[in-house]
Short mmCIF file of C-alpha atoms in Angstrom, two decimals:
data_model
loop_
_atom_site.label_atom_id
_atom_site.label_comp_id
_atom_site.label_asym_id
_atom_site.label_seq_id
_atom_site.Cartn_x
_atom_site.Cartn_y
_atom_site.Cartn_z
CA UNK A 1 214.97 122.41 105.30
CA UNK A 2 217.35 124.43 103.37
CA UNK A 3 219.96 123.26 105.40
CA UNK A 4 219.58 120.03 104.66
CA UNK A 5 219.93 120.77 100.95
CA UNK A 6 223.36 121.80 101.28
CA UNK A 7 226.48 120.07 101.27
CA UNK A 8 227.46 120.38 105.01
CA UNK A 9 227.55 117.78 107.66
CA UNK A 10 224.32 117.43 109.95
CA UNK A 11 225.75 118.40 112.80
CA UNK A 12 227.22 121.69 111.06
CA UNK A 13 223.29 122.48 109.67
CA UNK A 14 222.45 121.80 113.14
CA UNK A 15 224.64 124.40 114.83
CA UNK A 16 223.62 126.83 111.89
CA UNK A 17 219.63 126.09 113.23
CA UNK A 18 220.53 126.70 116.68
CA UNK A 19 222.65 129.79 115.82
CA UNK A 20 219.79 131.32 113.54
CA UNK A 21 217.05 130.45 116.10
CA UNK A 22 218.72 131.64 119.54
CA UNK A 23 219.58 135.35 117.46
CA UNK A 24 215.89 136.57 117.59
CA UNK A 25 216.08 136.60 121.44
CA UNK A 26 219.56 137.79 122.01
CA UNK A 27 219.09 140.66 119.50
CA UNK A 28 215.35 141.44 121.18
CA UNK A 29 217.19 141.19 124.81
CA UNK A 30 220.22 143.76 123.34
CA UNK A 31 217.75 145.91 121.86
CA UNK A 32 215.45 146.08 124.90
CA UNK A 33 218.08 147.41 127.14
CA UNK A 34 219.69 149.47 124.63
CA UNK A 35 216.00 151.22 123.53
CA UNK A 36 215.35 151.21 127.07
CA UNK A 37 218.41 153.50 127.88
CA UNK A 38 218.35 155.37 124.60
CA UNK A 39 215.85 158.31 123.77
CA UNK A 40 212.55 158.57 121.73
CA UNK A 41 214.27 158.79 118.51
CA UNK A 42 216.95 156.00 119.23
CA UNK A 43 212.73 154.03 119.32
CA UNK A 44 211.48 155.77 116.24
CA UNK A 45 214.80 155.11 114.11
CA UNK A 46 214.81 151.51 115.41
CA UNK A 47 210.97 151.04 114.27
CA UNK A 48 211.40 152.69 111.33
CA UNK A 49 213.87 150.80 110.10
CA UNK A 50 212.31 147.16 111.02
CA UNK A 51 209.08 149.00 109.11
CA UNK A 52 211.49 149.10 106.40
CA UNK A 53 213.07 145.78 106.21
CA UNK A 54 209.73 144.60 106.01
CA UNK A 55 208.12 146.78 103.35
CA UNK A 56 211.56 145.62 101.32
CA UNK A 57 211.14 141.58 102.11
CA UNK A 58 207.35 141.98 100.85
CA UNK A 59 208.30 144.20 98.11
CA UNK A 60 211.23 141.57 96.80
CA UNK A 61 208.64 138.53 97.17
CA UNK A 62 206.41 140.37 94.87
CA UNK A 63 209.14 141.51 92.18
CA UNK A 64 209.67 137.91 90.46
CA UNK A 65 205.96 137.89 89.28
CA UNK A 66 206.23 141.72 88.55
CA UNK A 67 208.76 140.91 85.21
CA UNK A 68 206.23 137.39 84.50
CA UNK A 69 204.44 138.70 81.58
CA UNK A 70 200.72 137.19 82.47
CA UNK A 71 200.77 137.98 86.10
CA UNK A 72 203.04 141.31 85.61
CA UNK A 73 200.46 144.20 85.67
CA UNK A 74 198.04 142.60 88.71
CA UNK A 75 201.62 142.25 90.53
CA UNK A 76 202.24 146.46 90.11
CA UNK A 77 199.21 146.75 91.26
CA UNK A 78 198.96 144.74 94.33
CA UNK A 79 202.57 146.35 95.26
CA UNK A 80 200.79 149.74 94.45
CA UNK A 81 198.02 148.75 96.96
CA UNK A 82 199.94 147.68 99.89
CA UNK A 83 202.14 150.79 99.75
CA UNK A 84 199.12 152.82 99.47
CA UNK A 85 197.53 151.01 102.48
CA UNK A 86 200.33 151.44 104.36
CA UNK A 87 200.17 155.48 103.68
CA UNK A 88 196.10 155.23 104.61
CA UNK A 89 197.10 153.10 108.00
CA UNK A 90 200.03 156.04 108.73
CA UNK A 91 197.88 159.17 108.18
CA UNK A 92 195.01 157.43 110.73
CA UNK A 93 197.35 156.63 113.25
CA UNK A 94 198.69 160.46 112.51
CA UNK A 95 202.16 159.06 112.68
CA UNK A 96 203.30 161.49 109.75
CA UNK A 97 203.32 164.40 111.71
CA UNK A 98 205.52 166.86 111.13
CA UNK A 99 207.08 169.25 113.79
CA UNK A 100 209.21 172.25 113.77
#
């Protein structure tokens, strides 16, 4: 939809569609073998990170209504409470373990 919004020919949005929609499964097939291969904490970092870019894409969605001054403070606070679920959810799956 955005796509069509712009000011590009059809058949340019159409190869930018195809593009965006066949990366998912070439990235997931390159990551798969190159997990596979790769050691524990080649899978942690790689989780950890796409944890990350997701805690970041929530958090941005929520800061526009974080500076609106009627829905400002119930925005901090439903930031505050997915962050602090997602600590709850980590300590009961014990993932925060630390080693030595």
């Amino acid at each position: 939809m955005f796509s069509l919004h712009e000011d590009i020919t059809p058949a340019r949005g159409a190869l930018g569609i195809a593009a965006f929609s066949a990366a998912t499964p070439l990235v997931m097939l390159v990551a798969a073998a190159g997990l596979d291969a790769g050691s524990g904490r080649a899978v942690a970092l790689a989780l950890l990170f796409s944890a990350g870019t997701f805690v970041y894409v929530a958090t941005v969605d929520r800061l526009p209504s974080v500076h609106h001054p009627d829905q400002g403070r119930r925005a901090v606070l439903r930031v505050a409470a997915g962050a602090a679920l997602f600590c709850v959810v980590l300590l009961v799956l014990d993932v925060m373990e630390h080693t030595h």
